[in-house]
């Protein structure tokens, strides 16, 4: 058995050799390298397979986003439609019913009935150069005729018929009616010319004239056809439809009479219409 000192020297030699070789002594604890912990399936770099759908969804939202005007314009349209409906509804509530309006005014109830659109507003002059509008004719039954003083045949016969009808209505039926003669030749039919012409038949016939535009407009409103033919200088003939209208106190056209009516037939027809209107107003 070797002495203790030899054993100690042998051990020291081994330790020196081991240190020179870089081997740790046996009593030191062995150290292992520490590895960083990273959960499986997650990535901090944004490259994992679970992170791709979320990034793709965000990109799609950005590409599908619409400008703000696409939402403002429909909202403005809906608001305008709602406002228009509200205003229209209130206007209908404020409107006066037709029956109540007729009772509140002096216009007879019969004036509120629907009839063909014949007639309209006008502004002409009588034989005394006084302005005559449709408002001045209201309140009376009117027999209106369109003609001209230079008419060679039909015109004078129709004016004579009007004079006879006025006399028959007053003497036989005790009815007063206002006869009206509207010229279709305002260039030649001045107020003085109309007065001289109509006084030969009946001075109660009121003659009306005016500018060419005013006469043309009134003829269109009453659906009267007329035109110049055979014009040579100041000489010409006016072709026209010889219509005669019966107007009620509301100045609405009740009937239209042609040249085939005789004075007696015309007086009876006018009387029938006036009585019919009186019976209707009495109900």
mmCIF file of C-alpha atoms in Angstrom:
data_model
loop_
_atom_site.group_PDB
_atom_site.id
_atom_site.type_symbol
_atom_site.label_atom_id
_atom_site.label_comp_id
_atom_site.label_asym_id
_atom_site.label_seq_id
_atom_site.Cartn_x
_atom_site.Cartn_y
_atom_site.Cartn_z
ATOM 1 C CA UNK A 1 0.000 0.000 0.000
ATOM 2 C CA UNK A 2 1.317 3.393 -1.052
ATOM 3 C CA UNK A 3 1.833 6.094 1.467
ATOM 4 C CA UNK A 4 -0.696 8.928 1.616
ATOM 5 C CA UNK A 5 1.685 11.488 0.323
ATOM 6 C CA UNK A 6 2.226 9.526 -2.872
ATOM 7 C CA UNK A 7 -1.497 9.281 -3.400
ATOM 8 C CA UNK A 8 -1.865 13.015 -2.920
ATOM 9 C CA UNK A 9 0.844 13.814 -5.420
ATOM 10 C CA UNK A 10 -0.711 11.461 -7.969
ATOM 11 C CA UNK A 11 -4.081 13.143 -7.553
ATOM 12 C CA UNK A 12 -2.610 16.619 -8.002
ATOM 13 C CA UNK A 13 -0.905 15.569 -11.181
ATOM 14 C CA UNK A 14 -4.190 14.285 -12.595
ATOM 15 C CA UNK A 15 -5.968 17.531 -11.724
ATOM 16 C CA UNK A 16 -3.333 19.584 -13.416
ATOM 17 C CA UNK A 17 -3.526 17.454 -16.555
ATOM 18 C CA UNK A 18 -7.337 17.724 -16.560
ATOM 19 C CA UNK A 19 -7.303 21.522 -16.167
ATOM 20 C CA UNK A 20 -4.824 21.767 -18.975
ATOM 21 C CA UNK A 21 -7.181 19.712 -21.152
ATOM 22 C CA UNK A 22 -10.221 21.856 -20.087
ATOM 23 C CA UNK A 23 -11.980 19.028 -18.198
ATOM 24 C CA UNK A 24 -13.785 20.244 -15.048
ATOM 25 C CA UNK A 25 -12.999 18.575 -11.799
ATOM 26 C CA UNK A 26 -15.363 15.838 -10.703
ATOM 27 C CA UNK A 27 -16.795 17.760 -7.775
ATOM 28 C CA UNK A 28 -18.092 20.660 -9.884
ATOM 29 C CA UNK A 29 -21.763 20.580 -11.064
ATOM 30 C CA UNK A 30 -22.187 20.098 -14.782
ATOM 31 C CA UNK A 31 -23.887 23.047 -16.475
ATOM 32 C CA UNK A 32 -26.112 22.583 -19.522
ATOM 33 C CA UNK A 33 -26.902 25.381 -22.090
ATOM 34 C CA UNK A 34 -30.256 27.135 -21.525
ATOM 35 C CA UNK A 35 -32.590 27.099 -24.526
ATOM 36 C CA UNK A 36 -35.262 29.791 -25.073
ATOM 37 C CA UNK A 37 -38.860 28.537 -24.703
ATOM 38 C CA UNK A 38 -41.139 29.038 -27.677
ATOM 39 C CA UNK A 39 -44.734 27.737 -27.771
ATOM 40 C CA UNK A 40 -45.450 25.376 -30.565
ATOM 41 C CA UNK A 41 -47.786 26.717 -33.278
ATOM 42 C CA UNK A 42 -47.286 30.483 -32.548
ATOM 43 C CA UNK A 43 -44.909 32.911 -34.087
ATOM 44 C CA UNK A 44 -43.874 36.379 -33.075
ATOM 45 C CA UNK A 45 -42.763 37.167 -36.586
ATOM 46 C CA UNK A 46 -46.297 37.038 -38.132
ATOM 47 C CA UNK A 47 -45.458 34.165 -40.441
ATOM 48 C CA UNK A 48 -47.456 31.329 -38.888
ATOM 49 C CA UNK A 49 -50.299 29.630 -40.733
ATOM 50 C CA UNK A 50 -52.836 30.823 -38.105
ATOM 51 C CA UNK A 51 -52.001 34.453 -38.569
ATOM 52 C CA UNK A 52 -52.572 34.518 -42.355
ATOM 53 C CA UNK A 53 -56.458 34.395 -42.384
ATOM 54 C CA UNK A 54 -56.723 37.405 -40.035
ATOM 55 C CA UNK A 55 -54.326 39.444 -42.139
ATOM 56 C CA UNK A 56 -56.183 38.464 -45.337
ATOM 57 C CA UNK A 57 -59.559 39.453 -43.774
ATOM 58 C CA UNK A 58 -58.238 42.895 -42.861
ATOM 59 C CA UNK A 59 -56.901 43.408 -46.367
ATOM 60 C CA UNK A 60 -60.284 42.449 -47.894
ATOM 61 C CA UNK A 61 -62.116 44.918 -45.636
ATOM 62 C CA UNK A 62 -59.818 47.698 -46.722
ATOM 63 C CA UNK A 63 -60.353 46.879 -50.417
ATOM 64 C CA UNK A 64 -64.172 46.644 -50.082
ATOM 65 C CA UNK A 65 -64.655 49.860 -48.119
ATOM 66 C CA UNK A 66 -66.923 52.416 -49.973
ATOM 67 C CA UNK A 67 -66.534 56.184 -49.992
ATOM 68 C CA UNK A 68 -68.715 58.163 -47.588
ATOM 69 C CA UNK A 69 -70.802 59.672 -50.404
ATOM 70 C CA UNK A 70 -72.372 56.269 -51.130
ATOM 71 C CA UNK A 71 -74.048 56.444 -47.740
ATOM 72 C CA UNK A 72 -74.858 60.187 -47.668
ATOM 73 C CA UNK A 73 -76.705 60.396 -51.015
ATOM 74 C CA UNK A 74 -79.314 57.649 -50.335
ATOM 75 C CA UNK A 75 -79.936 59.093 -46.880
ATOM 76 C CA UNK A 76 -80.502 62.562 -48.342
ATOM 77 C CA UNK A 77 -82.937 61.194 -50.946
ATOM 78 C CA UNK A 78 -84.950 59.360 -48.309
ATOM 79 C CA UNK A 79 -85.091 62.495 -46.166
ATOM 80 C CA UNK A 80 -86.304 64.602 -49.116
ATOM 81 C CA UNK A 81 -89.035 62.100 -50.021
ATOM 82 C CA UNK A 82 -90.222 62.019 -46.434
ATOM 83 C CA UNK A 83 -90.338 65.820 -46.255
ATOM 84 C CA UNK A 84 -92.270 66.078 -49.544
ATOM 85 C CA UNK A 85 -94.808 63.502 -48.339
ATOM 86 C CA UNK A 86 -95.272 65.385 -45.095
ATOM 87 C CA UNK A 87 -95.832 68.717 -46.871
ATOM 88 C CA UNK A 88 -98.277 67.175 -49.360
ATOM 89 C CA UNK A 89 -100.241 65.565 -46.566
ATOM 90 C CA UNK A 90 -100.518 68.859 -44.689
ATOM 91 C CA UNK A 91 -101.588 70.692 -47.850
ATOM 92 C CA UNK A 92 -104.399 68.200 -48.361
ATOM 93 C CA UNK A 93 -105.535 68.708 -44.803
ATOM 94 C CA UNK A 94 -105.529 72.486 -45.232
ATOM 95 C CA UNK A 95 -107.426 72.349 -48.536
ATOM 96 C CA UNK A 96 -111.099 73.350 -48.423
ATOM 97 C CA UNK A 97 -113.428 70.652 -49.810
ATOM 98 C CA UNK A 98 -115.167 71.573 -53.048
ATOM 99 C CA UNK A 99 -118.633 71.518 -51.547
ATOM 100 C CA UNK A 100 -117.683 73.841 -48.659
ATOM 101 C CA UNK A 101 -115.885 76.189 -51.027
ATOM 102 C CA UNK A 102 -118.979 76.503 -53.189
ATOM 103 C CA UNK A 103 -121.068 77.371 -50.138
ATOM 104 C CA UNK A 104 -118.613 80.016 -48.960
ATOM 105 C CA UNK A 105 -118.552 81.899 -52.271
ATOM 106 C CA UNK A 106 -121.253 83.511 -54.367
ATOM 107 C CA UNK A 107 -120.715 81.075 -57.261
ATOM 108 C CA UNK A 108 -123.711 78.759 -57.667
ATOM 109 C CA UNK A 109 -123.305 75.117 -56.789
ATOM 110 C CA UNK A 110 -123.835 74.182 -60.432
ATOM 111 C CA UNK A 111 -120.531 75.845 -61.329
ATOM 112 C CA UNK A 112 -118.620 73.096 -59.544
ATOM 113 C CA UNK A 113 -119.650 70.359 -61.991
ATOM 114 C CA UNK A 114 -117.164 68.974 -64.486
ATOM 115 C CA UNK A 115 -117.730 69.984 -68.122
ATOM 116 C CA UNK A 116 -115.769 70.047 -71.372
ATOM 117 C CA UNK A 117 -112.896 72.523 -71.344
ATOM 118 C CA UNK A 118 -114.479 75.127 -73.655
ATOM 119 C CA UNK A 119 -113.822 78.762 -72.901
ATOM 120 C CA UNK A 120 -111.372 80.662 -70.775
ATOM 121 C CA UNK A 121 -110.241 84.110 -69.647
ATOM 122 C CA UNK A 122 -110.170 86.979 -72.135
ATOM 123 C CA UNK A 123 -109.782 90.748 -72.309
ATOM 124 C CA UNK A 124 -111.545 92.584 -75.148
ATOM 125 C CA UNK A 125 -113.260 95.936 -75.803
ATOM 126 C CA UNK A 126 -116.911 96.707 -76.447
ATOM 127 C CA UNK A 127 -118.370 99.264 -78.876
ATOM 128 C CA UNK A 128 -117.783 102.017 -76.311
ATOM 129 C CA UNK A 129 -114.105 101.106 -75.882
ATOM 130 C CA UNK A 130 -114.769 99.712 -72.418
ATOM 131 C CA UNK A 131 -112.694 96.754 -71.236
ATOM 132 C CA UNK A 132 -114.713 93.561 -71.034
ATOM 133 C CA UNK A 133 -113.383 90.447 -69.298
ATOM 134 C CA UNK A 134 -115.002 87.137 -68.473
ATOM 135 C CA UNK A 135 -115.665 88.302 -64.909
ATOM 136 C CA UNK A 136 -118.082 90.994 -66.158
ATOM 137 C CA UNK A 137 -120.233 88.384 -67.856
ATOM 138 C CA UNK A 138 -120.749 86.295 -64.750
ATOM 139 C CA UNK A 139 -124.187 86.234 -63.199
ATOM 140 C CA UNK A 140 -126.139 86.273 -66.491
ATOM 141 C CA UNK A 141 -127.029 83.749 -69.141
ATOM 142 C CA UNK A 142 -125.093 84.628 -72.301
ATOM 143 C CA UNK A 143 -125.587 83.725 -75.947
ATOM 144 C CA UNK A 144 -122.175 84.132 -77.649
ATOM 145 C CA UNK A 145 -121.559 84.166 -81.394
ATOM 146 C CA UNK A 146 -118.290 84.503 -83.360
ATOM 147 C CA UNK A 147 -118.550 86.301 -86.710
ATOM 148 C CA UNK A 148 -117.510 89.443 -88.569
ATOM 149 C CA UNK A 149 -119.354 92.409 -90.049
ATOM 150 C CA UNK A 150 -118.156 91.806 -93.635
ATOM 151 C CA UNK A 151 -119.664 88.331 -93.818
ATOM 152 C CA UNK A 152 -121.675 88.154 -97.052
ATOM 153 C CA UNK A 153 -124.363 85.590 -96.199
ATOM 154 C CA UNK A 154 -124.244 83.361 -93.103
ATOM 155 C CA UNK A 155 -123.102 86.072 -90.705
ATOM 156 C CA UNK A 156 -126.053 88.451 -91.132
ATOM 157 C CA UNK A 157 -128.538 85.581 -90.879
ATOM 158 C CA UNK A 158 -127.018 84.397 -87.595
ATOM 159 C CA UNK A 159 -127.024 87.892 -86.109
ATOM 160 C CA UNK A 160 -130.656 88.308 -87.131
ATOM 161 C CA UNK A 161 -131.417 84.971 -85.485
ATOM 162 C CA UNK A 162 -129.833 86.185 -82.247
ATOM 163 C CA UNK A 163 -132.033 89.299 -82.299
ATOM 164 C CA UNK A 164 -135.164 87.173 -82.834
ATOM 165 C CA UNK A 165 -134.199 84.772 -80.019
ATOM 166 C CA UNK A 166 -133.757 87.638 -77.558
ATOM 167 C CA UNK A 167 -137.231 88.947 -78.405
ATOM 168 C CA UNK A 168 -138.841 85.484 -78.145
ATOM 169 C CA UNK A 169 -137.264 84.749 -74.789
ATOM 170 C CA UNK A 170 -138.498 88.010 -73.310
ATOM 171 C CA UNK A 171 -141.983 87.981 -74.792
ATOM 172 C CA UNK A 172 -142.859 84.287 -74.668
ATOM 173 C CA UNK A 173 -140.792 82.849 -71.806
ATOM 174 C CA UNK A 174 -140.047 85.965 -69.734
ATOM 175 C CA UNK A 175 -136.346 85.168 -69.835
ATOM 176 C CA UNK A 176 -133.612 87.745 -70.246
ATOM 177 C CA UNK A 177 -130.384 86.739 -71.856
ATOM 178 C CA UNK A 178 -127.265 88.693 -72.811
ATOM 179 C CA UNK A 179 -126.399 88.463 -76.544
ATOM 180 C CA UNK A 180 -122.706 88.752 -77.409
ATOM 181 C CA UNK A 181 -121.029 89.167 -80.805
ATOM 182 C CA UNK A 182 -117.255 88.519 -80.960
ATOM 183 C CA UNK A 183 -115.579 89.574 -84.180
ATOM 184 C CA UNK A 184 -113.113 87.333 -85.979
ATOM 185 C CA UNK A 185 -111.890 90.244 -88.092
ATOM 186 C CA UNK A 186 -110.426 92.755 -85.620
ATOM 187 C CA UNK A 187 -108.382 94.488 -88.319
ATOM 188 C CA UNK A 188 -111.543 95.829 -89.948
ATOM 189 C CA UNK A 189 -114.120 95.576 -87.145
ATOM 190 C CA UNK A 190 -113.359 98.551 -84.947
ATOM 191 C CA UNK A 191 -115.639 99.437 -82.013
ATOM 192 C CA UNK A 192 -117.394 102.038 -84.161
ATOM 193 C CA UNK A 193 -117.872 99.561 -87.026
ATOM 194 C CA UNK A 194 -119.320 96.968 -84.648
ATOM 195 C CA UNK A 195 -121.719 99.480 -83.114
ATOM 196 C CA UNK A 196 -123.051 100.599 -86.482
ATOM 197 C CA UNK A 197 -123.437 97.014 -87.701
ATOM 198 C CA UNK A 198 -125.150 95.558 -84.641
ATOM 199 C CA UNK A 199 -127.528 98.488 -84.148
ATOM 200 C CA UNK A 200 -129.223 97.483 -87.417
ATOM 201 C CA UNK A 201 -130.327 94.201 -85.813
ATOM 202 C CA UNK A 202 -130.701 94.901 -82.094
ATOM 203 C CA UNK A 203 -128.832 97.480 -79.997
ATOM 204 C CA UNK A 204 -128.903 95.066 -77.059
ATOM 205 C CA UNK A 205 -126.320 92.872 -78.803
ATOM 206 C CA UNK A 206 -122.893 93.640 -77.315
ATOM 207 C CA UNK A 207 -120.021 93.678 -79.796
ATOM 208 C CA UNK A 208 -116.483 92.757 -78.723
ATOM 209 C CA UNK A 209 -113.185 93.336 -80.513
ATOM 210 C CA UNK A 210 -109.520 93.584 -79.637
ATOM 211 C CA UNK A 211 -106.034 92.849 -80.892
ATOM 212 C CA UNK A 212 -105.378 90.040 -83.351
ATOM 213 C CA UNK A 213 -103.588 87.994 -80.672
ATOM 214 C CA UNK A 214 -106.415 88.466 -78.172
ATOM 215 C CA UNK A 215 -109.038 87.368 -80.710
ATOM 216 C CA UNK A 216 -106.954 84.387 -81.791
ATOM 217 C CA UNK A 217 -106.485 83.276 -78.189
ATOM 218 C CA UNK A 218 -110.194 83.537 -77.413
ATOM 219 C CA UNK A 219 -111.081 81.632 -80.594
ATOM 220 C CA UNK A 220 -108.738 78.844 -79.561
ATOM 221 C CA UNK A 221 -110.250 78.689 -76.084
ATOM 222 C CA UNK A 222 -113.744 78.366 -77.540
ATOM 223 C CA UNK A 223 -112.586 76.031 -80.327
ATOM 224 C CA UNK A 224 -113.539 78.353 -83.159
ATOM 225 C CA UNK A 225 -111.883 77.818 -86.534
ATOM 226 C CA UNK A 226 -111.239 80.829 -88.781
ATOM 227 C CA UNK A 227 -108.802 81.923 -91.492
ATOM 228 C CA UNK A 228 -108.503 84.503 -94.257
ATOM 229 C CA UNK A 229 -109.131 83.357 -97.841
ATOM 230 C CA UNK A 230 -109.034 85.151 -101.195
ATOM 231 C CA UNK A 231 -107.041 88.022 -99.741
ATOM 232 C CA UNK A 232 -106.401 90.849 -102.183
ATOM 233 C CA UNK A 233 -105.214 93.923 -100.343
ATOM 234 C CA UNK A 234 -107.907 94.824 -97.809
ATOM 235 C CA UNK A 235 -110.494 92.604 -99.461
ATOM 236 C CA UNK A 236 -110.779 89.071 -98.117
ATOM 237 C CA UNK A 237 -113.255 86.615 -96.697
ATOM 238 C CA UNK A 238 -112.989 84.951 -93.295
ATOM 239 C CA UNK A 239 -113.910 81.295 -93.260
ATOM 240 C CA UNK A 240 -115.075 80.231 -89.812
ATOM 241 C CA UNK A 241 -117.170 77.751 -87.878
ATOM 242 C CA UNK A 242 -120.456 79.535 -87.150
ATOM 243 C CA UNK A 243 -120.858 78.240 -83.603
ATOM 244 C CA UNK A 244 -123.204 79.810 -81.102
ATOM 245 C CA UNK A 245 -122.602 79.049 -77.406
ATOM 246 C CA UNK A 246 -124.990 79.199 -74.479
ATOM 247 C CA UNK A 247 -123.110 80.159 -71.301
ATOM 248 C CA UNK A 248 -124.581 79.848 -67.812
ATOM 249 C CA UNK A 249 -124.122 82.463 -65.038
ATOM 250 C CA UNK A 250 -120.842 80.740 -64.134
ATOM 251 C CA UNK A 251 -119.669 81.403 -67.714
ATOM 252 C CA UNK A 252 -119.495 77.687 -68.439
ATOM 253 C CA UNK A 253 -120.540 76.358 -71.820
ATOM 254 C CA UNK A 254 -123.893 74.585 -71.553
ATOM 255 C CA UNK A 255 -124.682 73.949 -75.218
ATOM 256 C CA UNK A 256 -123.375 74.668 -78.688
ATOM 257 C CA UNK A 257 -125.766 75.492 -81.521
ATOM 258 C CA UNK A 258 -125.104 75.316 -85.245
ATOM 259 C CA UNK A 259 -126.488 77.302 -88.139
ATOM 260 C CA UNK A 260 -129.243 74.722 -88.701
ATOM 261 C CA UNK A 261 -131.248 75.935 -85.691
ATOM 262 C CA UNK A 262 -134.194 78.239 -86.301
ATOM 263 C CA UNK A 263 -134.924 81.106 -83.919
ATOM 264 C CA UNK A 264 -137.947 79.325 -82.397
ATOM 265 C CA UNK A 265 -136.035 76.067 -81.872
ATOM 266 C CA UNK A 266 -133.127 77.940 -80.392
ATOM 267 C CA UNK A 267 -135.385 79.818 -77.968
ATOM 268 C CA UNK A 268 -136.999 76.552 -76.792
ATOM 269 C CA UNK A 269 -133.620 74.854 -76.317
ATOM 270 C CA UNK A 270 -132.309 77.787 -74.283
ATOM 271 C CA UNK A 271 -135.440 77.799 -72.131
ATOM 272 C CA UNK A 272 -135.067 74.079 -71.462
ATOM 273 C CA UNK A 273 -131.472 74.489 -70.313
ATOM 274 C CA UNK A 274 -132.315 77.413 -68.030
ATOM 275 C CA UNK A 275 -135.215 75.532 -66.427
ATOM 276 C CA UNK A 276 -133.032 72.456 -66.000
ATOM 277 C CA UNK A 277 -130.410 74.552 -64.225
ATOM 278 C CA UNK A 278 -133.031 76.132 -61.954
ATOM 279 C CA UNK A 279 -134.414 72.718 -60.957
ATOM 280 C CA UNK A 280 -130.913 71.418 -60.265
ATOM 281 C CA UNK A 281 -130.085 74.416 -58.066
ATOM 282 C CA UNK A 282 -133.319 74.008 -56.111
ATOM 283 C CA UNK A 283 -132.435 70.450 -55.057
#
